[in-house]
CSV table of C-alpha atoms in Angstrom, one decimal:
chain,number,residue,atom,x,y,z
F,86,MET,CA,16.5,-11.0,5.8
F,87,SER,CA,18.5,-7.8,5.7
F,88,THR,CA,22.2,-7.2,6.5
F,89,PRO,CA,22.8,-5.8,10.0
F,90,GLY,CA,23.1,-2.0,9.8
F,91,MET,CA,21.3,-1.9,6.4
F,92,LYS,CA,17.6,-1.4,6.2
F,93,ASN,CA,15.5,-1.8,3.0
F,94,SER,CA,18.7,-2.9,1.1
F,95,PHE,CA,18.5,-2.5,-2.6
F,96,LEU,CA,21.7,-4.6,-3.2
F,97,PRO,CA,21.5,-7.8,-5.2
F,98,PRO,CA,20.5,-10.8,-3.0
F,99,GLY,CA,23.6,-12.7,-3.8
F,100,LEU,CA,25.9,-9.9,-2.6
F,101,VAL,CA,23.7,-9.4,0.5
F,102,SER,CA,24.1,-13.1,1.4
F,103,ASN,CA,27.9,-12.8,1.0
F,104,LEU,CA,28.1,-9.7,3.1
F,105,GLN,CA,26.1,-11.4,5.8
F,106,ASP,CA,28.7,-14.2,6.0
F,107,VAL,CA,31.5,-11.7,6.3
F,108,LEU,CA,29.7,-9.7,9.0
F,109,LYS,CA,28.9,-12.8,11.0
F,110,LYS,CA,32.6,-13.8,11.0
F,111,LYS,CA,33.6,-10.3,12.0
F,112,ALA,CA,31.1,-10.4,14.8
F,113,ASN,CA,32.5,-13.7,16.1
F,114,THR,CA,35.9,-12.0,16.5
F,115,ALA,CA,34.5,-9.0,18.4
F,116,PRO,CA,35.0,-8.7,22.2
F,117,VAL,CA,32.4,-10.7,24.1
F,118,GLN,CA,30.2,-8.8,26.6
F,119,HIS,CA,29.3,-10.2,29.9
F,120,ASP,CA,25.8,-11.8,30.2
F,121,ASP,CA,24.9,-9.3,33.0
F,122,ASP,CA,25.6,-6.3,30.7
F,123,ASP,CA,23.6,-7.9,27.9
F,124,ASN,CA,20.6,-8.6,30.2
F,125,LYS,CA,20.7,-5.0,31.6
F,126,SER,CA,20.9,-3.6,28.1
F,127,ASN,CA,18.0,-5.8,26.9
F,128,ASN,CA,15.9,-5.0,29.9
F,129,LYS,CA,16.4,-1.3,29.5
F,130,LYS,CA,15.5,-1.5,25.8
F,131,GLU,CA,12.3,-3.4,26.6
F,132,GLU,CA,11.3,-0.9,29.2
F,133,GLU,CA,11.8,2.0,26.8
F,134,GLU,CA,9.8,0.3,24.1
F,135,GLU,CA,7.0,-0.5,26.6
F,136,SER,CA,7.0,3.1,27.8
F,137,ALA,CA,6.7,4.3,24.2
F,138,VAL,CA,3.8,2.0,23.5
F,139,GLN,CA,2.0,3.1,26.7
F,140,SER,CA,2.5,6.8,26.0
F,141,SER,CA,1.2,6.4,22.5
F,142,SER,CA,-1.8,4.5,23.7
F,143,SER,CA,-2.6,7.1,26.4
F,144,ALA,CA,-2.3,9.9,23.8
F,145,SER,CA,-4.9,8.2,21.6
F,146,THR,CA,-7.2,7.6,24.6
F,147,ASP,CA,-7.0,11.3,25.6
F,148,ASP,CA,-8.3,12.3,22.2
F,149,TYR,CA,-11.2,9.8,22.2
F,150,ASP,CA,-14.7,11.0,23.1
F,151,PRO,CA,-17.0,7.9,23.7
F,152,SER,CA,-20.1,10.0,23.0
F,153,LYS,CA,-19.1,10.5,19.3
F,154,PRO,CA,-19.0,7.8,16.6
F,155,VAL,CA,-15.6,6.8,15.2
F,156,ILE,CA,-14.8,7.4,11.6
F,157,PHE,CA,-11.6,5.7,10.4
F,158,VAL,CA,-9.7,7.2,7.5
F,159,THR,CA,-6.8,5.8,5.4
F,160,ASN,CA,-5.7,6.2,1.7
F,161,SER,CA,-3.3,4.8,-0.9
F,162,GLU,CA,-0.9,7.7,-1.6
F,163,GLY,CA,0.4,8.1,2.0
F,164,ILE,CA,0.0,10.0,5.2
F,165,ASP,CA,1.2,13.4,3.7
F,166,SER,CA,-1.0,13.3,0.6
F,167,PRO,CA,-3.4,16.4,0.1
F,168,GLY,CA,-6.4,14.1,-0.6
F,169,LEU,CA,-6.1,12.5,2.9
F,170,THR,CA,-5.5,15.8,4.6
F,171,SER,CA,-8.4,17.5,2.9
F,172,LEU,CA,-10.8,14.7,3.9
F,173,VAL,CA,-9.7,14.5,7.5
F,174,GLU,CA,-9.8,18.3,8.0
F,175,ALA,CA,-13.4,18.4,6.6
F,176,LEU,CA,-14.5,15.6,9.0
F,177,VAL,CA,-12.8,17.2,12.0
F,178,ARG,CA,-14.5,20.6,11.2
F,179,GLU,CA,-17.9,18.9,11.5
F,180,GLY,CA,-17.2,18.3,15.2
F,181,LEU,CA,-19.4,15.2,15.2
F,182,TYR,CA,-16.9,12.4,15.0
F,183,ASN,CA,-13.8,10.9,16.5
F,184,VAL,CA,-11.5,10.9,13.5
F,185,SER,CA,-8.8,8.3,13.5
F,186,VAL,CA,-6.2,7.9,10.8
F,187,CYS,CA,-3.8,5.1,9.9
F,188,ALA,CA,-2.2,5.5,6.5
F,189,PRO,CA,0.9,4.3,4.7
F,190,GLN,CA,4.2,6.2,4.9
F,191,LEU,CA,4.7,5.9,1.2
F,192,ASP,CA,2.6,5.7,-2.0
F,193,LYS,CA,1.0,2.2,-2.2
F,194,THR,CA,-1.4,3.0,-5.0
F,195,PHE,CA,-1.0,-0.3,-6.9
F,196,SER,CA,-0.4,-2.6,-4.0
F,197,GLY,CA,-3.9,-4.2,-4.5
F,198,HIS,CA,-5.2,-6.3,-1.6
F,199,SER,CA,-1.8,-7.1,-0.2
F,200,PHE,CA,-0.8,-7.7,3.4
F,201,THR,CA,2.7,-7.4,4.8
F,202,HIS,CA,3.2,-11.0,5.9
F,203,GLN,CA,5.9,-12.5,8.1
F,204,GLU,CA,7.6,-9.1,8.3
F,205,SER,CA,7.4,-6.4,11.0
F,206,ILE,CA,5.9,-3.1,10.1
F,207,SER,CA,6.7,0.1,12.0
F,208,VAL,CA,3.9,2.4,13.3
F,209,SER,CA,4.7,6.1,14.1
F,210,THR,CA,2.5,8.8,15.4
F,211,ALA,CA,1.6,11.5,12.9
F,212,GLU,CA,0.4,15.1,13.3
F,213,ILE,CA,-3.0,15.9,11.8
F,214,LYS,CA,-4.9,18.5,13.7
F,215,GLY,CA,-8.0,17.3,15.4
F,216,ALA,CA,-7.4,13.6,14.6
F,217,THR,CA,-5.5,10.7,16.2
F,218,ALA,CA,-3.1,9.6,13.4
F,219,TYR,CA,-0.4,7.0,12.7
F,220,GLU,CA,1.7,6.3,9.7
F,221,VAL,CA,2.6,2.7,8.9
F,222,SER,CA,5.3,1.1,6.8
F,223,GLY,CA,2.8,-1.1,5.1
F,224,THR,CA,-0.1,-1.2,2.7
F,225,PRO,CA,-3.6,0.4,3.0
F,226,VAL,CA,-5.0,-3.1,3.7
F,227,ASP,CA,-2.4,-3.4,6.5
F,228,CYS,CA,-3.6,-0.1,7.9
F,229,VAL,CA,-7.3,-1.1,7.9
F,230,SER,CA,-6.6,-4.6,9.3
F,231,LEU,CA,-4.3,-3.2,12.1
F,232,ALA,CA,-6.8,-0.5,13.0
F,233,LEU,CA,-9.7,-3.0,13.2
F,234,SER,CA,-7.7,-5.4,15.2
F,235,GLY,CA,-8.1,-3.3,18.4
F,236,ALA,CA,-4.3,-3.2,19.0
F,237,LEU,CA,-3.8,0.4,18.0
F,238,PHE,CA,-6.7,2.7,18.9
F,239,ALA,CA,-8.7,3.1,22.1
F,240,TRP,CA,-11.9,2.1,20.3
F,241,SER,CA,-12.8,-1.5,19.3
F,242,LYS,CA,-14.7,-0.8,16.1
F,243,PRO,CA,-15.3,2.3,14.0
F,244,LEU,CA,-18.8,3.3,12.6
F,245,MET,CA,-17.4,3.6,9.1
F,246,VAL,CA,-14.1,3.3,7.1
F,247,ILE,CA,-13.4,5.9,4.4
F,248,VAL,CA,-10.5,5.5,2.0
F,249,GLY,CA,-9.4,8.6,0.2
F,250,VAL,CA,-9.3,11.0,-1.4
F,251,ASN,CA,-7.1,9.0,-3.8
F,252,LYS,CA,-5.2,10.5,-6.8
F,253,GLY,CA,-6.5,9.0,-10.0
F,254,PRO,CA,-9.5,6.9,-11.0
F,255,SER,CA,-10.0,3.2,-10.3
F,256,CYS,CA,-12.4,2.2,-13.0
F,257,GLY,CA,-13.1,-1.2,-14.6
F,258,HIS,CA,-10.3,-3.8,-14.2
F,259,ASP,CA,-8.1,-1.3,-12.3
F,260,MET,CA,-10.3,-1.9,-9.3
F,261,PHE,CA,-8.5,-5.2,-8.9
F,262,LEU,CA,-5.1,-3.3,-8.7
F,263,SER,CA,-6.4,-0.4,-6.6
F,264,SER,CA,-5.3,-0.5,-3.0
F,265,ALA,CA,-7.9,2.2,-2.2
F,266,VAL,CA,-10.7,-0.1,-3.3
F,267,ALA,CA,-8.9,-3.0,-1.5
F,268,GLY,CA,-8.8,-1.0,1.8
F,269,ALA,CA,-12.6,-0.4,1.6
F,270,ARG,CA,-13.1,-4.1,0.7
F,271,GLN,CA,-11.0,-5.2,3.7
F,272,ALA,CA,-13.3,-3.1,6.0
F,273,LEU,CA,-16.3,-4.7,4.4
F,274,THR,CA,-15.0,-8.2,4.9
F,275,SER,CA,-14.4,-7.3,8.6
F,276,GLY,CA,-18.1,-6.2,9.0
F,277,VAL,CA,-17.5,-2.5,8.8
F,278,PRO,CA,-19.4,-0.3,6.3
F,279,SER,CA,-17.0,1.6,3.9
F,280,LEU,CA,-16.5,4.1,1.2
F,281,SER,CA,-13.6,4.8,-1.1
F,282,ILE,CA,-13.2,8.1,-2.9
F,283,SER,CA,-11.0,9.0,-5.9
F,284,LEU,CA,-10.4,12.1,-8.0
F,285,ASN,CA,-10.0,11.6,-11.7
F,286,TRP,CA,-6.6,13.4,-11.7
F,287,LYS,CA,-5.1,14.4,-15.0
F,288,LYS,CA,-1.6,15.6,-15.3
F,289,GLY,CA,-1.3,19.2,-16.5
F,290,GLU,CA,-4.9,19.9,-15.8
F,291,SER,CA,-5.6,18.9,-12.2
F,292,GLN,CA,-4.5,21.0,-9.1
F,293,GLU,CA,-4.1,20.2,-5.4
F,294,SER,CA,-7.1,22.5,-4.7
F,295,HIS,CA,-9.2,20.0,-6.6
F,296,PHE,CA,-8.9,17.6,-3.6
F,297,LYS,CA,-10.7,20.0,-1.4
F,298,ASP,CA,-13.3,20.5,-4.1
F,299,ALA,CA,-13.7,16.7,-4.3
F,300,VAL,CA,-14.3,16.5,-0.6
F,301,SER,CA,-16.9,19.3,-0.7
F,302,VAL,CA,-18.7,17.4,-3.4
F,303,CYS,CA,-18.7,14.1,-1.5
F,304,LEU,CA,-19.3,15.4,2.0
F,305,PRO,CA,-23.2,15.3,1.7
F,306,VAL,CA,-22.9,11.6,0.6
F,307,ILE,CA,-20.5,10.8,3.4
F,308,LYS,CA,-22.7,12.4,6.0
F,309,ALA,CA,-25.8,10.6,4.6
F,310,ALA,CA,-23.9,7.3,4.7
F,311,ILE,CA,-22.8,7.9,8.3
F,312,ARG,CA,-26.4,8.8,9.3
F,313,ASP,CA,-27.8,5.6,7.7
F,314,VAL,CA,-25.2,3.4,9.2
F,315,GLU,CA,-26.3,4.7,12.6
F,316,LYS,CA,-29.9,3.9,11.7
F,317,GLY,CA,-29.0,0.5,10.4
F,318,ALA,CA,-30.2,1.5,6.9
F,319,PHE,CA,-26.9,1.5,5.0
F,320,LEU,CA,-25.8,-1.2,2.5
F,321,LYS,CA,-25.0,-4.4,4.2
F,322,SER,CA,-23.1,-6.4,1.6
F,323,SER,CA,-21.3,-3.8,-0.5
F,324,SER,CA,-19.1,-0.8,-0.4
F,325,LEU,CA,-19.4,2.3,-2.6
F,326,HIS,CA,-16.5,3.5,-4.7
F,327,ILE,CA,-17.0,7.2,-5.6
F,328,THR,CA,-15.0,8.8,-8.4
F,329,VAL,CA,-15.1,12.6,-8.8
F,330,PRO,CA,-14.5,14.0,-12.3
F,331,THR,CA,-11.4,16.1,-13.1
F,332,SER,CA,-13.2,19.4,-12.5
F,333,PRO,CA,-15.1,18.6,-9.3
F,334,THR,CA,-17.0,21.9,-9.1
F,335,GLU,CA,-18.3,21.5,-12.6
F,336,ASN,CA,-19.8,18.0,-12.1
F,337,LYS,CA,-23.3,17.2,-13.4
F,338,GLY,CA,-24.4,15.3,-10.3
F,339,PHE,CA,-24.1,11.7,-9.0
F,340,LYS,CA,-24.7,8.7,-11.1
F,341,LEU,CA,-25.0,5.1,-10.1
F,342,THR,CA,-22.6,3.2,-12.4
F,343,LYS,CA,-21.5,-0.4,-13.2
F,344,GLN,CA,-17.9,-1.6,-13.2
F,345,SER,CA,-16.7,-1.6,-16.8
F,346,LEU,CA,-14.0,-3.5,-18.6
F,347,TRP,CA,-11.8,-0.5,-18.7
F,348,ARG,CA,-8.2,-1.1,-18.0
F,349,SER,CA,-4.9,0.7,-18.2
F,350,LYS,CA,-2.0,-0.9,-20.1
F,351,PRO,CA,1.2,-1.8,-18.1
F,352,ILE,CA,4.3,-0.4,-19.7
F,353,TRP,CA,7.7,-1.7,-18.4
F,354,GLN,CA,10.6,0.6,-19.1
F,355,ALA,CA,14.3,-0.6,-18.8
F,356,ILE,CA,16.3,1.7,-16.5
F,357,PRO,CA,20.1,1.9,-16.7
F,358,ALA,CA,21.7,0.7,-13.5
F,359,ASN,CA,23.5,4.1,-12.9
F,360,ARG,CA,20.1,5.8,-13.1
F,361,ASN,CA,18.3,3.5,-10.7
F,362,PRO,CA,16.8,5.8,-8.1
F,363,SER,CA,16.4,3.0,-5.5
F,364,ALA,CA,20.1,2.4,-5.5
F,365,ALA,CA,20.8,6.1,-5.3
F,366,ARG,CA,18.5,6.6,-2.3
F,367,PHE,CA,20.1,3.7,-0.6
F,368,MET,CA,23.6,5.1,-0.9
F,369,ALA,CA,22.5,8.6,0.0
F,370,ASN,CA,21.1,7.2,3.3
F,371,GLN,CA,24.3,5.3,4.2
F,372,PRO,CA,27.1,7.8,5.1
F,373,GLY,CA,30.5,6.3,4.7
F,374,MET,CA,29.0,3.2,3.1
F,375,GLY,CA,31.3,3.4,0.0
F,376,LEU,CA,34.5,2.6,1.9
F,377,GLN,CA,32.8,-0.1,3.9
F,378,LEU,CA,31.4,-1.7,0.8
F,379,ALA,CA,34.7,-1.6,-0.9
F,380,GLN,CA,36.3,-3.6,2.0
F,381,LEU,CA,33.4,-5.8,2.6
F,382,GLY,CA,33.1,-6.4,-1.2
F,383,ARG,CA,36.5,-8.0,-1.3
F,384,ASP,CA,35.8,-10.1,1.7
F,385,ALA,CA,32.3,-11.0,0.3
F,386,SER,CA,33.8,-12.1,-3.0
F,387,ALA,CA,36.1,-14.5,-1.2
F,388,ALA,CA,33.3,-15.7,1.0
F,389,GLY,CA,31.0,-16.3,-2.1
F,390,ALA,CA,33.7,-18.2,-3.9
F,391,ALA,CA,34.4,-20.4,-0.9
F,392,ARG,CA,30.7,-21.1,-0.5
F,393,ARG,CA,30.3,-22.0,-4.2
F,394,LEU,CA,33.4,-24.3,-3.9
F,395,ASN,CA,31.9,-26.0,-0.8
F,396,SER,CA,28.6,-26.4,-2.6
F,397,GLN,CA,30.3,-27.9,-5.6
F,398,LYS,CA,32.0,-30.4,-3.4
F,399,LYS,CA,28.6,-31.5,-2.1
F,400,SER,CA,27.5,-32.0,-5.8
F,401,LEU,CA,25.1,-29.1,-5.6
F,402,GLU,CA,24.7,-27.0,-8.7
F,403,ILE,CA,24.7,-23.2,-8.2
F,404,VAL,CA,24.1,-21.2,-11.4
F,405,GLU,CA,24.0,-17.5,-11.0
F,406,SER,CA,24.4,-16.6,-14.7
F,407,VAL,CA,24.9,-19.0,-17.5
F,408,GLY,CA,26.6,-17.9,-20.8
F,409,VAL,CA,26.3,-19.4,-24.3
F,410,SER,CA,28.9,-22.0,-23.6
F,411,GLY,CA,27.0,-23.2,-20.6
F,412,LYS,CA,29.8,-22.3,-18.2
F,413,VAL,CA,29.0,-20.8,-14.8
F,414,ASP,CA,29.5,-17.0,-14.8
F,415,LEU,CA,30.6,-15.7,-11.4
F,416,ILE,CA,29.3,-12.2,-12.3
F,417,ARG,CA,25.5,-11.9,-12.0
F,418,THR,CA,23.8,-9.4,-14.3
F,419,VAL,CA,21.3,-7.2,-12.6
F,420,LYS,CA,18.7,-5.3,-14.7
F,421,TYR,CA,16.3,-2.6,-13.6
F,422,PHE,CA,12.8,-1.9,-14.9
F,423,ARG,CA,10.1,0.7,-14.0
F,424,LEU,CA,6.4,0.1,-14.3
F,425,GLU,CA,4.1,2.8,-15.6
F,426,PHE,CA,0.4,2.6,-16.6
F,427,GLN,CA,-1.0,4.0,-19.8
F,428,ASP,CA,-4.6,4.7,-20.6
F,429,SER,CA,-6.1,2.5,-23.3
F,430,ASN,CA,-9.0,3.3,-25.6
F,431,GLN,CA,-12.3,1.7,-24.7
F,432,GLU,CA,-15.1,0.7,-27.1
F,433,GLU,CA,-17.8,0.2,-24.5
F,434,THR,CA,-20.6,2.7,-25.1
F,435,ASP,CA,-23.0,2.1,-22.2
F,436,GLU,CA,-23.5,5.5,-20.5
F,437,ASN,CA,-24.0,3.8,-17.1
F,438,LEU,CA,-20.4,2.4,-17.0
F,439,ASP,CA,-18.0,4.0,-14.5
F,440,PHE,CA,-15.5,5.5,-16.9
F,441,ARG,CA,-18.2,6.8,-19.3
F,442,ALA,CA,-20.0,8.6,-16.5
F,443,LEU,CA,-16.7,10.3,-15.6
F,444,GLU,CA,-16.0,11.3,-19.2
F,445,ASN,CA,-19.5,12.9,-19.3
F,446,GLY,CA,-18.8,14.9,-16.1
F,447,PHE,CA,-20.8,12.9,-13.6
F,448,VAL,CA,-19.6,11.7,-10.2
F,449,SER,CA,-19.5,7.9,-10.6
F,450,VAL,CA,-20.8,5.8,-7.7
F,451,THR,CA,-20.1,2.1,-8.2
F,452,PRO,CA,-21.2,-0.6,-5.7
F,453,ILE,CA,-18.4,-3.0,-4.8
F,454,SER,CA,-19.3,-6.4,-3.4
F,455,VAL,CA,-17.1,-9.0,-1.7
F,456,SER,CA,-19.1,-11.7,-3.4
F,457,GLN,CA,-17.9,-12.4,-6.9
F,458,LEU,CA,-21.2,-13.7,-8.4
F,459,ILE,CA,-20.8,-15.7,-11.6
F,460,GLU,CA,-23.2,-14.8,-14.4
F,461,PRO,CA,-25.5,-17.6,-15.5
F,462,ASP,CA,-24.0,-17.9,-19.1
F,463,ILE,CA,-20.5,-18.1,-17.6
F,464,GLU,CA,-21.6,-20.8,-15.1
F,465,MET,CA,-23.2,-22.8,-17.9
F,466,ALA,CA,-20.1,-22.5,-20.1
F,467,ALA,CA,-17.8,-23.6,-17.2
F,468,SER,CA,-20.1,-26.6,-16.4
F,469,GLU,CA,-20.1,-27.7,-20.1
F,470,TRP,CA,-16.3,-27.4,-20.3
F,471,ILE,CA,-15.7,-29.4,-17.1
F,472,SER,CA,-18.1,-32.1,-18.2
F,473,ASP,CA,-16.2,-32.5,-21.5
F,474,ALA,CA,-12.8,-32.3,-19.9
F,475,ILE,CA,-13.3,-35.1,-17.4
């Protein structure tokens, strides 16, 4: 729950809770409007929202040509990423498809197969020439799920879902973290054929133009996949994850690969509170918030103290920060950390593994199945362990 007037609050939860108490009390002392005024205001707001939804729906219907198949596109980096734009522009130029886009507003690369649950997400129209596009305050999996639900677009089911072009490889164990692979997997579990495409981006070496090159390299495969889906000849139980090498135009061809054990190492860096970018962005977006927080902070401190006193009277223990002596510290310590991923050395030498193919200049094509089959030796070991354990 967020404090009224503050969206995406980056304040500590305890302070937010105290501020809520203060604001509620202030609201109770505000002048009361007549019920008629409230009803008129609410009705007007509902009419405006309904009108906005209807105009958005009619706009998407106007762009829809029922004689053409629908290709749905999303990605992990966000609606403004060059990889998404390059892919959509290439599909639109073909003139053979209804191209629909629903992508995250922000970078959600490592969100994995996560949904936004029990929270509302916002959906706004976006401008991509030749396509019907929306940006969503959610994850790639949200985008795919929402699009396939039938609530957003004029069509009921696309011919294919394509996720990409995504920045950076998703090889080995990183496929479990990749929201690009997750978006394609979500389509597959919903009965829609899918592809995910990534560029093996390297800092200091890769350029934005490489996204267009990656699309050019993959376009024949995309068109062949669409053709075979229409014929009913495409893969039924798996998606394909395509990773283009760092220099797309110098690739040695396509290579069918296996998922490796490659993984990147998570590195957590401590960030000083005064350098926390999230807090800085929050304050920058709240004009005049400094003075308001100063006043509300004093009230909130009093409210928090009163709440803790009441809780203690009810024999409830509230510990926000405990010192060496075991006494309750009324000042909570907040620390900030930033997660970064670092490549790790791999000893696997099989040339048919995904990351080895990329290193050797090939375009890696890895089948991704929703069925996690257990290898016979693992199944036997698990069976023996359970028998011994029970």
